[in-house]
Amino acid sequence: MRHVIALDVGGTGMKAALVGADGALLYEARRPTGRERGPDAVVANILDFAAELRAHGAETLGEPPAAAGVAVPGIVDEAAGVAAYAANLGWRDVPLRRLLTSMLGVPVALGHDVRTGGLAEGRIGAGKGADRFLFVALGTGIAGAIGVDGRVEAGAHGFAGEIGHVVVRPGGPECPCGQRGCLERLASASAVSEAWAAASGDPDADAADCAKAVASGDPNAVRVWQQAVDALADGLVTALTLLDPRTLIIGGGLAEAGETLFTPLRDAVRQRVTFQKLPTIVPAALGDAAGCLGAGLLAWDLLDTTDGTEVTT
Ligand SMILES: [Zn+2]
């Protein structure tokens, strides 16, 4: 059966699947990145994993995979197929597409993790059918994916969608990017955890604890939460003023708070817009499978555009 390899490389773990033409997950596997042994070991683990997936496909599905899609964190030059930088994996300028193509002998697509997850959310997840969407992931940091007519915009240098570094509080807390008052320093799951640990006096309290305290009506938690929601709404209104998305999909750890987040967030966005059209604001639907599903879509898209025989290195 014709199928592709889908591989999502995270900070600590990798998720992979063999995906059929109809999107069916024919086989799934996970393994650690091994980042504690350094970036070269991570690259070797990715290549080994891909080789095993290829062998498994050939053995159980009657033919080897026709292509591969790989999602990686950090900064990614998708056009060149190079993983340019990832703080959590410690790598720089890894020519992953070339390495994988020469080992697998099939076309390989390389994508940025949030843009790849956003592709899946926009096409087969929470934004299914939307011609224009914005996917925003609220995790350790904040990043976005701009969906236009079924694909995700990477930008000229692979930096499009970095909404987490839109300054929403000039002069605010320092950000590792070099600016102050970036959205992700105020509204990421990490920022809310930090703020709630300080406000509650419990150093172990995190964003999920804050959400629970908000749901039970703790005024201290409501104040911390609303500050994050207001910062998030400021950043999102900037984005929707520029992009005019039909659907705004919010994912990542903070979105797991459900209506504790979405009810005040929809209100805060509605209060800020004047002439802009309000998008539908919905939670992400695919959870942590989004990156792997998106990597599968990248691989199938590559076959559609290259007829499946051309190998680009
Ligand atoms: Zn920043």
Tab-separated table of C-alpha atoms and ligand atoms in Angstrom:
chain	number	residue	atom	x	y	z
A	1	MET	CA	0.000	0.000	0.000
A	2	ARG	CA	1.293	3.436	-0.953
A	3	HIS	CA	2.266	5.392	2.160
A	4	VAL	CA	4.634	8.069	3.513
A	5	ILE	CA	6.762	8.545	6.636
A	6	ALA	CA	5.645	11.296	9.023
A	7	LEU	CA	8.090	12.297	11.743
A	8	ASP	CA	7.657	14.954	14.430
A	9	VAL	CA	10.867	15.784	16.300
A	10	GLY	CA	10.240	17.447	19.685
A	11	GLY	CA	12.662	18.548	22.383
A	12	THR	CA	12.685	15.260	24.266
A	13	GLY	CA	10.732	12.813	22.115
A	14	MET	CA	10.017	11.918	18.496
A	15	LYS	CA	6.635	10.765	17.208
A	16	ALA	CA	6.372	8.981	13.899
A	17	ALA	CA	3.761	7.363	11.721
A	18	LEU	CA	3.313	5.667	8.384
A	19	VAL	CA	0.418	7.495	6.740
A	20	GLY	CA	-1.801	6.290	3.882
A	21	ALA	CA	-3.088	8.448	1.028
A	22	ASP	CA	-6.424	8.933	2.845
A	23	GLY	CA	-4.583	10.176	5.969
A	24	ALA	CA	-4.958	6.868	7.813
A	25	LEU	CA	-2.270	6.173	10.417
A	26	LEU	CA	-1.068	2.701	9.402
A	27	TYR	CA	1.648	2.432	12.050
A	28	GLU	CA	2.766	4.664	14.937
A	29	ALA	CA	5.975	4.712	16.967
A	30	ARG	CA	7.781	6.931	19.473
A	31	ARG	CA	11.282	7.227	20.777
A	32	PRO	CA	13.483	9.701	22.695
A	33	THR	CA	15.598	12.252	20.808
A	34	GLY	CA	18.606	11.466	23.012
A	35	ARG	CA	19.462	15.170	23.207
A	36	GLU	CA	21.465	14.650	26.404
A	37	ARG	CA	24.138	13.099	24.159
A	38	GLY	CA	24.339	16.202	21.972
A	39	PRO	CA	23.075	17.354	18.579
A	40	ASP	CA	25.048	14.805	16.507
A	41	ALA	CA	23.414	11.983	18.461
A	42	VAL	CA	19.976	13.506	17.841
A	43	VAL	CA	20.620	13.614	14.081
A	44	ALA	CA	21.886	9.993	14.153
A	45	ASN	CA	18.738	8.954	16.078
A	46	ILE	CA	16.501	10.681	13.525
A	47	LEU	CA	18.255	8.854	10.655
A	48	ASP	CA	18.075	5.492	12.460
A	49	PHE	CA	14.402	5.993	13.268
A	50	ALA	CA	13.614	6.915	9.644
A	51	ALA	CA	15.500	3.837	8.398
A	52	GLU	CA	13.495	1.608	10.731
A	53	LEU	CA	10.234	3.180	9.609
A	54	ARG	CA	11.215	2.602	5.990
A	55	ALA	CA	11.993	-1.060	6.714
A	56	HIS	CA	8.760	-1.512	8.652
A	57	GLY	CA	6.754	-0.057	5.759
A	58	ALA	CA	8.471	-2.254	3.193
A	59	GLU	CA	7.865	-5.334	5.318
A	60	THR	CA	4.267	-4.792	6.437
A	61	LEU	CA	2.745	-2.665	3.664
A	62	GLY	CA	4.307	-4.361	0.652
A	63	GLU	CA	6.390	-1.409	-0.560
A	64	PRO	CA	8.742	1.204	0.899
A	65	PRO	CA	7.413	4.686	1.749
A	66	ALA	CA	7.032	7.019	-1.245
A	67	ALA	CA	8.153	10.183	0.604
A	68	ALA	CA	8.826	11.544	4.083
A	69	GLY	CA	7.743	14.647	5.985
A	70	VAL	CA	9.699	15.808	9.035
A	71	ALA	CA	8.764	18.549	11.523
A	72	VAL	CA	11.505	20.049	13.704
A	73	PRO	CA	11.591	22.804	16.360
A	74	GLY	CA	13.396	26.133	16.275
A	75	ILE	CA	14.251	28.045	13.129
A	76	VAL	CA	13.838	26.109	9.906
A	77	ASP	CA	14.788	27.062	6.378
A	78	GLU	CA	12.086	25.028	4.669
A	79	ALA	CA	13.130	26.002	1.141
A	80	ALA	CA	16.724	24.816	1.736
A	81	GLY	CA	15.677	21.825	3.852
A	82	VAL	CA	17.936	22.941	6.689
A	83	ALA	CA	17.221	22.869	10.431
A	84	ALA	CA	18.907	26.212	11.122
A	85	TYR	CA	18.749	26.450	14.914
A	86	ALA	CA	17.009	24.840	17.875
A	87	ALA	CA	17.911	25.854	21.428
A	88	ASN	CA	16.358	22.692	22.921
A	89	LEU	CA	18.301	20.319	20.615
A	90	GLY	CA	21.487	22.381	20.474
A	91	TRP	CA	21.845	22.072	16.709
A	92	ARG	CA	22.807	24.586	14.062
A	93	ASP	CA	22.515	24.355	10.267
A	94	VAL	CA	21.751	20.645	10.005
A	95	PRO	CA	21.025	19.726	6.340
A	96	LEU	CA	18.341	17.261	7.437
A	97	ARG	CA	16.574	17.037	4.095
A	98	ARG	CA	19.758	16.077	2.270
A	99	LEU	CA	20.742	13.532	4.942
A	100	LEU	CA	17.316	11.902	4.947
A	101	THR	CA	16.915	11.978	1.176
A	102	SER	CA	20.216	10.229	0.587
A	103	MET	CA	19.398	7.558	3.149
A	104	LEU	CA	15.750	6.943	2.193
A	105	GLY	CA	16.063	7.545	-1.566
A	106	VAL	CA	12.707	9.364	-1.704
A	107	PRO	CA	11.625	13.026	-1.613
A	108	VAL	CA	11.711	14.567	1.879
A	109	ALA	CA	9.919	17.712	3.123
A	110	LEU	CA	11.230	19.559	6.173
A	111	GLY	CA	8.896	21.795	8.193
A	112	HIS	CA	8.866	23.979	11.314
A	113	ASP	CA	7.017	22.212	14.149
A	114	VAL	CA	4.362	24.844	14.867
A	115	ARG	CA	3.754	25.596	11.179
A	116	THR	CA	3.487	21.866	10.473
A	117	GLY	CA	1.072	21.330	13.372
A	118	GLY	CA	-0.854	24.381	12.185
A	119	LEU	CA	-1.090	22.906	8.696
A	120	ALA	CA	-2.792	19.828	10.159
A	121	GLU	CA	-5.118	21.865	12.403
A	122	GLY	CA	-6.086	24.098	9.496
A	123	ARG	CA	-6.636	21.358	6.944
A	124	ILE	CA	-7.963	18.372	8.905
A	125	GLY	CA	-8.396	19.643	12.489
A	126	ALA	CA	-10.159	22.567	14.159
A	127	GLY	CA	-9.960	24.799	11.070
A	128	LYS	CA	-11.029	22.151	8.567
A	129	GLY	CA	-12.197	23.855	5.412
A	130	ALA	CA	-11.080	27.388	6.405
A	131	ASP	CA	-9.384	29.175	3.478
A	132	ARG	CA	-7.588	31.610	5.818
A	133	PHE	CA	-6.643	30.664	9.374
A	134	LEU	CA	-4.217	31.573	12.110
A	135	PHE	CA	-3.041	28.839	14.483
A	136	VAL	CA	-1.427	30.011	17.728
A	137	ALA	CA	0.234	27.576	20.152
A	138	LEU	CA	0.491	28.704	23.792
A	139	GLY	CA	3.190	26.497	25.298
A	140	THR	CA	6.632	27.157	26.769
A	141	GLY	CA	6.689	29.995	24.243
A	142	ILE	CA	4.127	31.256	21.755
A	143	ALA	CA	4.317	30.694	18.011
A	144	GLY	CA	1.865	30.808	15.153
A	145	ALA	CA	1.092	29.410	11.721
A	146	ILE	CA	-0.483	31.547	9.006
A	147	GLY	CA	-2.705	29.417	6.774
A	148	VAL	CA	-3.468	30.598	3.260
A	149	ASP	CA	-5.410	28.453	0.783
A	150	GLY	CA	-4.386	25.109	2.236
A	151	ARG	CA	-0.725	25.862	2.883
A	152	VAL	CA	1.206	27.634	5.647
A	153	GLU	CA	3.260	30.756	4.977
A	154	ALA	CA	6.925	30.309	6.010
A	155	GLY	CA	8.097	33.831	5.150
A	156	ALA	CA	11.206	34.811	3.211
A	157	HIS	CA	13.601	33.543	5.912
A	158	GLY	CA	11.497	30.953	7.787
A	159	PHE	CA	10.378	33.427	10.464
A	160	ALA	CA	6.710	34.015	9.575
A	161	GLY	CA	4.164	33.529	12.334
A	162	GLU	CA	6.377	34.451	15.309
A	163	ILE	CA	3.515	36.177	17.108
A	164	GLY	CA	5.114	35.345	20.470
A	165	HIS	CA	7.626	38.115	19.833
A	166	VAL	CA	5.118	40.828	19.038
A	167	VAL	CA	5.685	43.477	21.728
A	168	VAL	CA	2.431	43.989	23.637
A	169	ARG	CA	3.850	45.715	26.751
A	170	PRO	CA	6.629	48.143	25.713
A	171	GLY	CA	9.292	48.240	28.435
A	172	GLY	CA	7.847	45.034	29.947
A	173	PRO	CA	9.718	41.888	31.006
A	174	GLU	CA	12.887	41.001	29.119
A	175	CYS	CA	12.653	38.311	26.460
A	176	PRO	CA	15.544	36.058	25.350
A	177	CYS	CA	14.946	37.396	21.815
A	178	GLY	CA	16.396	40.752	22.933
A	179	GLN	CA	13.185	42.766	23.133
A	180	ARG	CA	11.042	43.671	26.135
A	181	GLY	CA	7.346	42.995	26.693
A	182	CYS	CA	6.963	40.233	24.087
A	183	LEU	CA	3.614	38.419	24.069
A	184	GLU	CA	5.214	35.107	25.103
A	185	ARG	CA	6.688	36.673	28.246
A	186	LEU	CA	3.121	37.521	29.349
A	187	ALA	CA	0.728	34.907	27.971
A	188	SER	CA	2.594	31.632	27.370
A	189	ALA	CA	1.894	28.684	29.670
A	190	SER	CA	5.359	29.316	31.182
A	191	ALA	CA	4.639	33.012	31.801
A	192	VAL	CA	1.318	32.225	33.502
A	193	SER	CA	3.000	29.521	35.610
A	194	GLU	CA	5.630	32.033	36.689
A	195	ALA	CA	3.080	34.741	37.491
A	196	TRP	CA	0.833	32.353	39.432
A	197	ALA	CA	3.760	30.843	41.381
A	198	ALA	CA	4.682	34.379	42.492
A	199	ALA	CA	1.098	35.493	43.239
A	200	SER	CA	0.052	32.319	45.084
A	201	GLY	CA	3.301	31.991	47.035
A	202	ASP	CA	3.615	28.354	45.884
A	203	PRO	CA	6.791	27.951	43.786
A	204	ASP	CA	5.441	24.695	42.305
A	205	ALA	CA	2.104	26.153	41.182
A	206	ASP	CA	1.700	26.233	37.391
A	207	ALA	CA	-0.670	27.539	34.715
A	208	ALA	CA	-3.002	24.540	35.067
A	209	ASP	CA	-3.270	25.250	38.826
A	210	CYS	CA	-4.010	28.876	38.027
A	211	ALA	CA	-6.798	27.831	35.632
A	212	LYS	CA	-8.314	25.611	38.346
A	213	ALA	CA	-8.185	28.472	40.858
A	214	VAL	CA	-9.835	30.768	38.297
A	215	ALA	CA	-12.619	28.221	37.748
A	216	SER	CA	-13.210	28.081	41.512
A	217	GLY	CA	-13.457	31.881	41.676
A	218	ASP	CA	-10.170	32.782	43.430
A	219	PRO	CA	-9.910	36.579	42.841
A	220	ASN	CA	-6.103	36.508	42.981
A	221	ALA	CA	-6.007	33.877	40.219
A	222	VAL	CA	-8.642	35.737	38.179
A	223	ARG	CA	-6.407	38.839	38.242
A	224	VAL	CA	-3.293	36.917	37.077
A	225	TRP	CA	-5.325	35.079	34.408
A	226	GLN	CA	-6.988	38.234	33.090
A	227	GLN	CA	-3.613	39.965	32.697
A	228	ALA	CA	-2.499	37.095	30.475
A	229	VAL	CA	-5.791	37.089	28.553
A	230	ASP	CA	-5.547	40.858	27.962
A	231	ALA	CA	-1.965	40.568	26.671
A	232	LEU	CA	-2.989	37.664	24.453
A	233	ALA	CA	-5.959	39.594	23.065
A	234	ASP	CA	-3.685	42.580	22.311
A	235	GLY	CA	-1.313	40.316	20.356
A	236	LEU	CA	-4.111	38.494	18.557
A	237	VAL	CA	-5.839	41.711	17.493
A	238	THR	CA	-2.551	42.894	15.947
A	239	ALA	CA	-2.384	39.595	14.064
A	240	LEU	CA	-5.955	39.637	12.866
A	241	THR	CA	-5.666	43.279	11.804
A	242	LEU	CA	-2.811	42.219	9.503
A	243	LEU	CA	-4.070	38.828	8.377
A	244	ASP	CA	-7.889	38.873	8.540
A	245	PRO	CA	-8.180	35.124	9.254
A	246	ARG	CA	-11.547	33.364	9.039
A	247	THR	CA	-10.664	30.999	11.873
A	248	LEU	CA	-8.354	31.557	14.823
A	249	ILE	CA	-7.230	28.239	16.315
A	250	ILE	CA	-5.650	28.287	19.778
A	251	GLY	CA	-3.626	25.279	20.953
A	252	GLY	CA	-0.808	24.384	23.325
A	253	GLY	CA	-0.836	23.761	27.061
A	254	LEU	CA	-2.713	26.896	28.065
A	255	ALA	CA	-5.622	26.072	25.710
A	256	GLU	CA	-6.253	22.930	27.747
A	257	ALA	CA	-7.973	25.242	30.254
A	258	GLY	CA	-10.939	25.155	27.833
A	259	GLU	CA	-13.683	27.733	28.424
A	260	THR	CA	-11.741	29.165	31.389
A	261	LEU	CA	-9.532	30.591	28.623
A	262	PHE	CA	-11.845	30.814	25.619
A	263	THR	CA	-14.782	32.684	27.218
A	264	PRO	CA	-12.718	35.654	28.531
A	265	LEU	CA	-10.473	35.563	25.442
A	266	ARG	CA	-13.401	35.867	22.996
A	267	ASP	CA	-14.739	38.770	25.124
A	268	ALA	CA	-11.352	40.499	25.234
A	269	VAL	CA	-10.849	40.226	21.471
A	270	ARG	CA	-14.424	41.405	20.783
A	271	GLN	CA	-13.878	44.474	23.012
A	272	ARG	CA	-10.746	45.471	21.100
A	273	VAL	CA	-11.803	45.219	17.473
A	274	THR	CA	-13.348	48.208	15.758
A	275	PHE	CA	-13.428	47.765	11.962
A	276	GLN	CA	-11.805	44.297	11.898
A	277	LYS	CA	-13.974	41.251	11.270
A	278	LEU	CA	-14.069	38.832	14.192
A	279	PRO	CA	-12.753	35.384	13.301
A	280	THR	CA	-14.236	32.252	14.827
A	281	ILE	CA	-12.028	31.480	17.848
A	282	VAL	CA	-11.759	27.730	18.470
A	283	PRO	CA	-9.568	25.329	20.459
A	284	ALA	CA	-7.131	23.108	18.564
A	285	ALA	CA	-8.541	19.627	17.932
A	286	LEU	CA	-5.583	17.350	17.226
A	287	GLY	CA	-3.584	17.682	20.450
A	288	ASP	CA	0.011	16.481	20.328
A	289	ALA	CA	-0.691	14.441	17.163
A	290	ALA	CA	-0.857	17.658	15.091
A	291	GLY	CA	2.878	17.792	14.278
A	292	CYS	CA	2.997	14.180	13.077
A	293	LEU	CA	-0.218	14.504	11.051
A	294	GLY	CA	1.111	17.723	9.521
A	295	ALA	CA	4.402	16.022	8.607
A	296	GLY	CA	2.342	13.397	6.763
A	297	LEU	CA	0.500	16.151	4.871
A	298	LEU	CA	3.851	17.755	3.900
A	299	ALA	CA	5.027	14.440	2.479
A	300	TRP	CA	1.833	13.849	0.484
A	301	ASP	CA	1.883	17.464	-0.760
A	302	LEU	CA	5.448	16.912	-1.949
A	303	LEU	CA	4.367	13.853	-3.957
A	304	ASP	CA	1.510	15.856	-5.473
A	305	THR	CA	3.904	18.569	-6.627
A	306	THR	CA	6.874	16.434	-7.715
A	307	ASP	CA	5.030	13.398	-9.197
A	308	GLY	CA	6.864	11.283	-6.663
A	309	THR	CA	10.025	10.603	-8.631
A	310	GLU	CA	12.022	13.777	-8.304
A	311	VAL	CA	14.475	13.780	-5.416
A	312	THR	CA	15.560	17.229	-4.280
A	313	THR	CA	18.600	17.490	-2.119
B	1	ZN	ZN	10.722	38.062	22.337
